[in-house]
mmCIF file of C-alpha atoms and ligand atoms in Angstrom:
data_model
loop_
_atom_site.group_PDB
_atom_site.id
_atom_site.type_symbol
_atom_site.label_atom_id
_atom_site.label_comp_id
_atom_site.label_asym_id
_atom_site.label_seq_id
_atom_site.Cartn_x
_atom_site.Cartn_y
_atom_site.Cartn_z
ATOM 1 C CA MET A 992 0.000 0.000 0.000
ATOM 2 C CA GLN A 993 1.279 3.478 -0.770
ATOM 3 C CA PRO A 994 1.619 5.836 2.175
ATOM 4 C CA ASP A 995 -0.673 8.816 2.326
ATOM 5 C CA ILE A 996 1.384 11.507 0.636
ATOM 6 C CA THR A 997 -0.460 14.294 2.359
ATOM 7 C CA THR A 998 0.896 13.274 5.759
ATOM 8 C CA THR A 999 4.146 11.393 5.058
ATOM 9 C CA PRO A 1000 7.056 13.718 4.261
ATOM 10 C CA ALA A 1001 7.943 13.579 0.573
ATOM 11 C CA LEU A 1002 11.601 13.675 1.554
ATOM 12 C CA GLU A 1003 13.457 13.103 4.783
ATOM 13 C CA VAL A 1004 17.200 13.652 5.003
ATOM 14 C CA HIS A 1005 18.829 12.723 8.288
ATOM 15 C CA ASP A 1006 22.373 13.510 9.441
ATOM 16 C CA LEU A 1007 23.604 13.511 5.843
ATOM 17 C CA THR A 1008 27.274 14.123 5.139
ATOM 18 C CA VAL A 1009 28.761 13.800 1.654
ATOM 19 C CA ALA A 1010 32.471 14.152 0.965
ATOM 20 C CA PHE A 1011 34.716 14.178 -2.093
ATOM 21 C CA ASP A 1012 38.285 13.069 -1.373
ATOM 22 C CA ARG A 1013 37.431 13.194 2.329
ATOM 23 C CA LYS A 1014 36.465 16.861 2.070
ATOM 24 C CA PRO A 1015 32.827 17.301 3.127
ATOM 25 C CA VAL A 1016 30.722 19.304 0.661
ATOM 26 C CA LEU A 1017 27.512 18.624 2.585
ATOM 27 C CA TRP A 1018 27.725 18.513 6.332
ATOM 28 C CA ASN A 1019 25.223 17.083 8.762
ATOM 29 C CA ILE A 1020 22.070 17.934 6.819
ATOM 30 C CA ASP A 1021 18.729 17.287 8.519
ATOM 31 C CA LEU A 1022 15.504 18.185 6.784
ATOM 32 C CA LYS A 1023 11.955 17.079 6.065
ATOM 33 C CA LEU A 1024 9.895 18.330 3.146
ATOM 34 C CA PRO A 1025 6.105 18.205 2.907
ATOM 35 C CA ALA A 1026 4.410 16.719 -0.149
ATOM 36 C CA GLY A 1027 2.518 18.890 -2.602
ATOM 37 C CA LYS A 1028 4.737 21.962 -2.337
ATOM 38 C CA LEU A 1029 6.943 23.920 -4.702
ATOM 39 C CA ILE A 1030 10.285 24.046 -2.916
ATOM 40 C CA GLY A 1031 13.361 26.099 -3.815
ATOM 41 C CA ILE A 1032 16.964 25.205 -3.001
ATOM 42 C CA ILE A 1033 19.150 28.275 -2.849
ATOM 43 C CA GLY A 1034 22.800 28.861 -1.999
ATOM 44 C CA PRO A 1035 25.963 30.146 -3.651
ATOM 45 C CA ASN A 1036 27.996 28.291 -6.300
ATOM 46 C CA GLY A 1037 29.632 25.262 -4.743
ATOM 47 C CA ALA A 1038 27.170 25.202 -1.799
ATOM 48 C CA GLY A 1039 26.294 21.561 -2.481
ATOM 49 C CA LYS A 1040 22.878 22.046 -4.111
ATOM 50 C CA SER A 1041 23.489 19.662 -7.012
ATOM 51 C CA THR A 1042 25.281 17.269 -4.687
ATOM 52 C CA LEU A 1043 22.237 17.193 -2.399
ATOM 53 C CA ILE A 1044 19.928 16.302 -5.287
ATOM 54 C CA LYS A 1045 22.285 13.681 -6.711
ATOM 55 C CA THR A 1046 22.728 12.104 -3.291
ATOM 56 C CA VAL A 1047 18.984 11.976 -2.695
ATOM 57 C CA MET A 1048 18.617 10.344 -6.124
ATOM 58 C CA GLY A 1049 21.119 7.680 -5.049
ATOM 59 C CA LEU A 1050 23.694 8.816 -7.642
ATOM 60 C CA LEU A 1051 26.407 9.627 -5.090
ATOM 61 C CA PRO A 1052 27.539 7.717 -1.985
ATOM 62 C CA LEU A 1053 26.761 9.086 1.483
ATOM 63 C CA SER A 1054 29.497 9.382 4.105
ATOM 64 C CA SER A 1055 26.870 9.234 6.827
ATOM 65 C CA GLY A 1056 23.149 9.530 7.399
ATOM 66 C CA TYR A 1057 20.150 8.379 5.428
ATOM 67 C CA VAL A 1058 17.602 9.564 2.898
ATOM 68 C CA ARG A 1059 13.987 8.444 2.732
ATOM 69 C CA LEU A 1060 11.370 9.346 0.157
ATOM 70 C CA TYR A 1061 7.768 8.849 1.195
ATOM 71 C CA ASP A 1062 9.242 7.019 4.194
ATOM 72 C CA GLN A 1063 10.960 4.439 1.973
ATOM 73 C CA PRO A 1064 14.477 3.861 0.700
ATOM 74 C CA ILE A 1065 14.998 5.298 -2.787
ATOM 75 C CA ASP A 1066 15.194 1.868 -4.433
ATOM 76 C CA ASN A 1067 11.582 1.152 -3.445
ATOM 77 C CA VAL A 1068 10.217 4.359 -4.948
ATOM 78 C CA ARG A 1069 12.395 5.041 -7.998
ATOM 79 C CA GLY A 1070 9.383 4.987 -10.315
ATOM 80 C CA ARG A 1071 7.833 7.874 -8.403
ATOM 81 C CA ILE A 1072 10.854 10.139 -8.704
ATOM 82 C CA SER A 1073 12.046 12.285 -11.556
ATOM 83 C CA TYR A 1074 15.273 14.250 -11.983
ATOM 84 C CA VAL A 1075 16.169 17.058 -14.368
ATOM 85 C CA PRO A 1076 19.962 17.445 -14.287
ATOM 86 C CA GLN A 1077 21.804 20.747 -14.544
ATOM 87 C CA ARG A 1078 22.000 21.520 -18.259
ATOM 88 C CA GLU A 1079 25.791 21.648 -18.559
ATOM 89 C CA SER A 1080 26.040 18.082 -17.274
ATOM 90 C CA VAL A 1081 24.226 16.631 -20.312
ATOM 91 C CA ASP A 1082 25.905 15.496 -23.568
ATOM 92 C CA TRP A 1083 23.926 17.537 -26.085
ATOM 93 C CA ASP A 1084 25.786 16.039 -29.059
ATOM 94 C CA PHE A 1085 24.247 12.659 -28.334
ATOM 95 C CA PRO A 1086 22.314 11.733 -31.495
ATOM 96 C CA ALA A 1087 18.682 11.753 -30.377
ATOM 97 C CA SER A 1088 15.563 13.619 -31.376
ATOM 98 C CA VAL A 1089 13.458 15.657 -28.988
ATOM 99 C CA MET A 1090 10.808 12.886 -29.129
ATOM 100 C CA ASP A 1091 13.451 10.220 -28.294
ATOM 101 C CA VAL A 1092 14.504 12.169 -25.218
ATOM 102 C CA VAL A 1093 10.949 12.686 -23.984
ATOM 103 C CA LEU A 1094 10.141 9.004 -24.586
ATOM 104 C CA MET A 1095 13.080 8.114 -22.315
ATOM 105 C CA GLY A 1096 10.840 9.453 -19.568
ATOM 106 C CA ARG A 1097 8.438 6.589 -20.336
ATOM 107 C CA TYR A 1098 10.988 3.755 -20.015
ATOM 108 C CA GLY A 1099 10.135 3.075 -16.388
ATOM 109 C CA LYS A 1100 6.477 2.682 -17.351
ATOM 110 C CA LEU A 1101 6.680 0.525 -20.488
ATOM 111 C CA GLY A 1102 4.492 -2.562 -20.572
ATOM 112 C CA LEU A 1103 5.348 -6.245 -20.590
ATOM 113 C CA PHE A 1104 7.198 -6.233 -23.917
ATOM 114 C CA ARG A 1105 9.086 -3.026 -23.157
ATOM 115 C CA ARG A 1106 7.865 -1.477 -26.374
ATOM 116 C CA VAL A 1107 6.948 2.150 -26.792
ATOM 117 C CA ARG A 1108 3.207 2.181 -27.457
ATOM 118 C CA GLN A 1109 1.050 4.823 -29.052
ATOM 119 C CA ALA A 1110 -0.152 5.725 -25.564
ATOM 120 C CA ASP A 1111 3.454 6.550 -24.588
ATOM 121 C CA ARG A 1112 3.856 8.707 -27.698
ATOM 122 C CA ASP A 1113 0.620 10.483 -26.838
ATOM 123 C CA VAL A 1114 1.869 11.235 -23.314
ATOM 124 C CA ALA A 1115 5.217 12.431 -24.709
ATOM 125 C CA LEU A 1116 3.528 14.711 -27.228
ATOM 126 C CA ASP A 1117 1.217 16.086 -24.570
ATOM 127 C CA CYS A 1118 4.237 16.886 -22.361
ATOM 128 C CA LEU A 1119 5.969 18.598 -25.294
ATOM 129 C CA ARG A 1120 2.829 20.648 -25.807
ATOM 130 C CA LYS A 1121 2.853 21.691 -22.139
ATOM 131 C CA VAL A 1122 6.333 23.151 -22.535
ATOM 132 C CA GLY A 1123 5.565 24.647 -25.970
ATOM 133 C CA MET A 1124 7.878 22.289 -27.859
ATOM 134 C CA GLU A 1125 5.517 20.122 -29.921
ATOM 135 C CA ALA A 1126 6.752 21.677 -33.171
ATOM 136 C CA TYR A 1127 10.272 20.427 -32.409
ATOM 137 C CA ALA A 1128 9.470 16.744 -31.788
ATOM 138 C CA ASN A 1129 11.649 15.504 -34.664
ATOM 139 C CA ARG A 1130 14.535 17.945 -34.214
ATOM 140 C CA GLN A 1131 17.924 16.600 -33.094
ATOM 141 C CA ILE A 1132 18.723 17.818 -29.570
ATOM 142 C CA SER A 1133 22.106 19.125 -30.758
ATOM 143 C CA GLN A 1134 20.179 21.596 -32.937
ATOM 144 C CA LEU A 1135 18.183 23.207 -30.141
ATOM 145 C CA SER A 1136 18.803 26.505 -28.398
ATOM 146 C CA GLY A 1137 19.693 26.380 -24.696
ATOM 147 C CA GLY A 1138 16.150 27.232 -23.592
ATOM 148 C CA GLN A 1139 14.684 24.628 -25.956
ATOM 149 C CA GLN A 1140 17.049 21.993 -24.541
ATOM 150 C CA GLN A 1141 15.916 22.888 -21.052
ATOM 151 C CA ARG A 1142 12.250 22.599 -22.044
ATOM 152 C CA THR A 1143 12.894 19.225 -23.683
ATOM 153 C CA PHE A 1144 14.339 17.906 -20.438
ATOM 154 C CA LEU A 1145 11.405 19.285 -18.548
ATOM 155 C CA ALA A 1146 9.042 17.461 -20.936
ATOM 156 C CA ARG A 1147 10.973 14.235 -20.324
ATOM 157 C CA ALA A 1148 10.502 14.697 -16.583
ATOM 158 C CA LEU A 1149 6.775 15.381 -17.020
ATOM 159 C CA ALA A 1150 6.447 12.228 -19.146
ATOM 160 C CA GLN A 1151 7.615 10.178 -16.173
ATOM 161 C CA GLN A 1152 4.413 11.089 -14.336
ATOM 162 C CA ALA A 1153 6.292 10.940 -11.043
ATOM 163 C CA ASP A 1154 5.221 12.176 -7.609
ATOM 164 C CA ILE A 1155 8.400 14.038 -6.729
ATOM 165 C CA TYR A 1156 10.508 16.079 -9.141
ATOM 166 C CA PHE A 1157 14.043 17.327 -8.609
ATOM 167 C CA MET A 1158 15.065 20.044 -11.058
ATOM 168 C CA ASP A 1159 18.576 21.451 -11.079
ATOM 169 C CA GLU A 1160 18.418 25.048 -12.337
ATOM 170 C CA PRO A 1161 15.568 24.555 -14.820
ATOM 171 C CA PHE A 1162 15.515 28.297 -15.548
ATOM 172 C CA ALA A 1163 19.152 28.653 -16.529
ATOM 173 C CA GLY A 1164 19.236 30.079 -20.049
ATOM 174 C CA VAL A 1165 15.438 30.304 -20.286
ATOM 175 C CA ASP A 1166 13.778 33.570 -21.318
ATOM 176 C CA ALA A 1167 11.416 35.407 -18.950
ATOM 177 C CA ALA A 1168 8.201 34.388 -20.752
ATOM 178 C CA THR A 1169 9.173 30.707 -20.776
ATOM 179 C CA GLU A 1170 10.189 30.877 -17.130
ATOM 180 C CA LYS A 1171 6.777 32.283 -16.280
ATOM 181 C CA ALA A 1172 5.023 29.537 -18.249
ATOM 182 C CA ILE A 1173 7.107 26.821 -16.613
ATOM 183 C CA ILE A 1174 6.564 28.128 -13.092
ATOM 184 C CA GLY A 1175 2.810 28.093 -13.797
ATOM 185 C CA LEU A 1176 3.137 24.487 -14.883
ATOM 186 C CA LEU A 1177 5.072 23.570 -11.732
ATOM 187 C CA GLN A 1178 2.493 25.311 -9.549
ATOM 188 C CA ALA A 1179 -0.285 23.352 -11.247
ATOM 189 C CA MET A 1180 1.646 20.146 -10.557
ATOM 190 C CA THR A 1181 1.828 20.904 -6.833
ATOM 191 C CA GLU A 1182 -1.910 21.522 -6.817
ATOM 192 C CA ALA A 1183 -2.185 17.913 -7.991
ATOM 193 C CA GLN A 1184 -0.126 16.925 -4.874
ATOM 194 C CA LYS A 1185 3.170 16.560 -6.750
ATOM 195 C CA THR A 1186 6.254 17.744 -4.897
ATOM 196 C CA VAL A 1187 8.613 19.870 -6.970
ATOM 197 C CA ILE A 1188 12.099 20.751 -5.729
ATOM 198 C CA VAL A 1189 13.971 23.326 -7.780
ATOM 199 C CA VAL A 1190 17.538 24.646 -7.530
ATOM 200 C CA HIS A 1191 17.236 28.360 -8.136
ATOM 201 C CA HIS A 1192 19.641 31.296 -8.306
ATOM 202 C CA ASP A 1193 17.414 34.322 -8.797
ATOM 203 C CA LEU A 1194 16.809 35.524 -5.249
ATOM 204 C CA GLN A 1195 14.377 38.158 -6.430
ATOM 205 C CA SER A 1196 11.733 35.639 -7.433
ATOM 206 C CA VAL A 1197 12.046 33.271 -4.455
ATOM 207 C CA THR A 1198 9.076 34.596 -2.500
ATOM 208 C CA ARG A 1199 6.853 34.656 -5.582
ATOM 209 C CA TYR A 1200 7.746 31.162 -6.759
ATOM 210 C CA PHE A 1201 8.240 28.919 -3.763
ATOM 211 C CA ASP A 1202 6.053 27.702 -0.899
ATOM 212 C CA TRP A 1203 9.115 26.389 0.905
ATOM 213 C CA VAL A 1204 12.799 27.130 0.727
ATOM 214 C CA ILE A 1205 15.987 25.226 1.554
ATOM 215 C CA MET A 1206 18.925 27.547 2.253
ATOM 216 C CA LEU A 1207 22.195 25.726 1.896
ATOM 217 C CA ASN A 1208 25.894 26.420 2.156
ATOM 218 C CA THR A 1209 27.619 23.097 2.879
ATOM 219 C CA ARG A 1210 25.578 23.140 6.065
ATOM 220 C CA LEU A 1211 21.846 23.627 6.147
ATOM 221 C CA VAL A 1212 21.176 27.227 7.112
ATOM 222 C CA ALA A 1213 17.387 26.902 7.146
ATOM 223 C CA CYS A 1214 14.481 24.933 5.701
ATOM 224 C CA GLY A 1215 10.837 25.882 6.024
ATOM 225 C CA PRO A 1216 7.957 27.929 4.609
ATOM 226 C CA THR A 1217 9.364 30.763 2.487
ATOM 227 C CA GLU A 1218 7.486 33.407 4.414
ATOM 228 C CA THR A 1219 9.242 32.651 7.693
ATOM 229 C CA THR A 1220 12.499 31.207 6.360
ATOM 230 C CA PHE A 1221 13.641 33.531 3.570
ATOM 231 C CA THR A 1222 14.832 36.203 5.988
ATOM 232 C CA GLN A 1223 17.604 38.716 5.817
ATOM 233 C CA GLN A 1224 19.524 36.925 8.539
ATOM 234 C CA ASN A 1225 19.287 33.537 6.819
ATOM 235 C CA LEU A 1226 20.300 35.096 3.498
ATOM 236 C CA GLN A 1227 23.308 36.669 5.147
ATOM 237 C CA GLU A 1228 24.261 33.346 6.686
ATOM 238 C CA THR A 1229 23.796 31.496 3.389
ATOM 239 C CA TYR A 1230 25.686 33.901 1.141
ATOM 240 C CA GLY A 1231 27.971 35.549 3.679
ATOM 241 C CA GLY A 1232 30.255 38.177 2.167
ATOM 242 C CA LYS A 1233 29.140 37.275 -1.343
ATOM 243 C CA LEU A 1234 25.794 38.871 -0.713
ATOM 244 C CA THR A 1235 27.401 42.291 -0.583
ATOM 245 C CA LEU A 1236 27.544 41.904 -4.372
ATOM 246 C CA LEU A 1237 23.793 42.235 -4.314
ATOM 247 C CA SER A 1238 24.076 45.541 -2.475
ATOM 248 C CA ASP A 1239 21.530 45.348 0.311
ATOM 249 C CA VAL A 1240 19.591 42.234 1.253
ATOM 250 C CA GLY A 1241 16.772 44.173 2.872
ATOM 251 C CA ASP A 1242 16.437 46.106 -0.335
ATOM 252 C CA LEU A 1243 16.336 42.822 -2.207
ATOM 253 C CA ILE A 1244 13.479 41.487 -0.120
ATOM 254 C CA ARG A 1245 11.537 44.729 -0.473
ATOM 255 C CA ARG A 1246 11.950 44.658 -4.221
ATOM 256 C CA GLU A 1247 10.656 41.138 -4.626
ATOM 257 C CA HIS A 1248 7.336 42.500 -5.850
ATOM 258 C CA PHE A 1249 8.999 44.018 -8.890
ATOM 259 C CA PRO A 1250 9.156 41.106 -11.248
ATOM 260 C CA ASN A 1251 11.662 42.427 -13.760
ATOM 261 C CA ARG A 1252 15.032 40.746 -13.449
ATOM 262 C CA GLU A 1253 16.883 43.984 -13.971
ATOM 263 C CA GLY A 1254 15.124 45.585 -11.001
ATOM 264 C CA ILE A 1255 18.087 44.955 -8.751
ATOM 265 C CA SER A 1256 21.312 46.739 -9.350
ATOM 266 C CA LYS A 1257 24.308 44.440 -9.299
ATOM 267 C CA PRO A 1258 27.624 46.227 -9.057
ATOM 268 C CA ALA A 1259 30.073 45.347 -11.822
ATOM 269 C CA LEU A 1260 32.466 42.556 -10.811
HETATM 270 N N1 ATP B 1005 32.717 14.752 -8.558
HETATM 271 C C1 ATP B 1005 33.272 15.660 -7.740
HETATM 272 N N2 ATP B 1005 34.520 15.483 -7.266
HETATM 273 C C2 ATP B 1005 35.077 16.380 -6.414
HETATM 274 N N3 ATP B 1005 34.445 17.486 -5.970
HETATM 275 C C3 ATP B 1005 33.196 17.702 -6.405
HETATM 276 C C4 ATP B 1005 32.540 16.812 -7.330
HETATM 277 N N4 ATP B 1005 31.294 17.293 -7.577
HETATM 278 C C5 ATP B 1005 31.191 18.445 -6.884
HETATM 279 N N5 ATP B 1005 32.322 18.697 -6.175
HETATM 280 C C6 ATP B 1005 32.558 19.835 -5.275
HETATM 281 O O1 ATP B 1005 31.517 19.835 -4.307
HETATM 282 C C7 ATP B 1005 31.110 21.164 -4.010
HETATM 283 C C8 ATP B 1005 29.608 21.286 -4.221
HETATM 284 O O2 ATP B 1005 29.321 21.135 -5.617
HETATM 285 P P1 ATP B 1005 27.855 21.247 -6.207
HETATM 286 O O3 ATP B 1005 27.956 20.929 -7.651
HETATM 287 O O4 ATP B 1005 26.954 20.413 -5.375
HETATM 288 O O5 ATP B 1005 27.539 22.784 -5.953
HETATM 289 P P2 ATP B 1005 26.262 23.630 -6.379
HETATM 290 O O6 ATP B 1005 25.703 24.235 -5.132
HETATM 291 O O7 ATP B 1005 25.357 22.820 -7.222
HETATM 292 O O8 ATP B 1005 26.942 24.817 -7.241
HETATM 293 P P3 ATP B 1005 26.434 25.566 -8.590
HETATM 294 O O9 ATP B 1005 25.547 26.679 -8.117
HETATM 295 O O10 ATP B 1005 27.720 26.111 -9.145
HETATM 296 O O11 ATP B 1005 25.770 24.574 -9.492
HETATM 297 C C9 ATP B 1005 31.941 22.070 -4.910
HETATM 298 O O12 ATP B 1005 33.008 22.575 -4.137
HETATM 299 C C10 ATP B 1005 32.437 21.158 -5.986
HETATM 300 O O13 ATP B 1005 33.684 21.583 -6.461
HETATM 301 MG MG1 MG B 1006 24.771 22.876 -9.164
#
């Protein structure tokens, strides 16, 4: 029997430490995430955001601790989990069409003879439509723009029809209109009790986009509802001196209602 996803945490991470060459890049992380929320992971470059997702997905070994999804080990629930990797980590020269890539999202759900059926193609096409990419179904992925590549990977994730989605910087290289359309799509998914966890760099849009936020910098700074967690103090702790690049954090939070990306003045580096 499947646990009730409205009461069981979608994700529980306990005492998690991950190290490369004995150097910890995630240290003693403890968190629980509710199901049915849109959740942002924020933190500076190198904070361990991608490492956290990859570890939760079982792609990297843990030095200590455990991870449970819907109160189960990952191997029991793999079919319910979907992962969109950071775009730079994908081999875009791989010879595959957009449709091929989206159909890969169906592999976990293929029937007895492991053949792609018309029903799978229909789901794939529907997912391409949701991200505005149906006209590109037969295009080779090497011939897509960055934003189109990102949308293709999003369509592949949607085609998995999972319950929990991990997306590593899905808005990198995506134009403002597409970002808006995608965030609407993600919000609709959470209304259907899906849990969507997104690595995000644009601090200005955090309060508009996310119900919950994970603030990370090797250690967990904070995790909770955005309203109470995305505070000036936690931002300062997460970004430390680097936040001075963004002039004034208080100013940043006040400006969150101005949706244009250029609204915040970043001093030249
Ligand atoms: N395979 C690896 N071997 C050694 N060190 C690694 C490896 N992968 C990541 N790291 C290191 O672990 C730290 C965390 O990396 P990670 O990719 O998780 O950061 P991130 O928060 O996703 O950063 P970004 O915002 O730049 O994507 C970094 O210092 C990185 O150099
Ligand atoms: Mg990363």
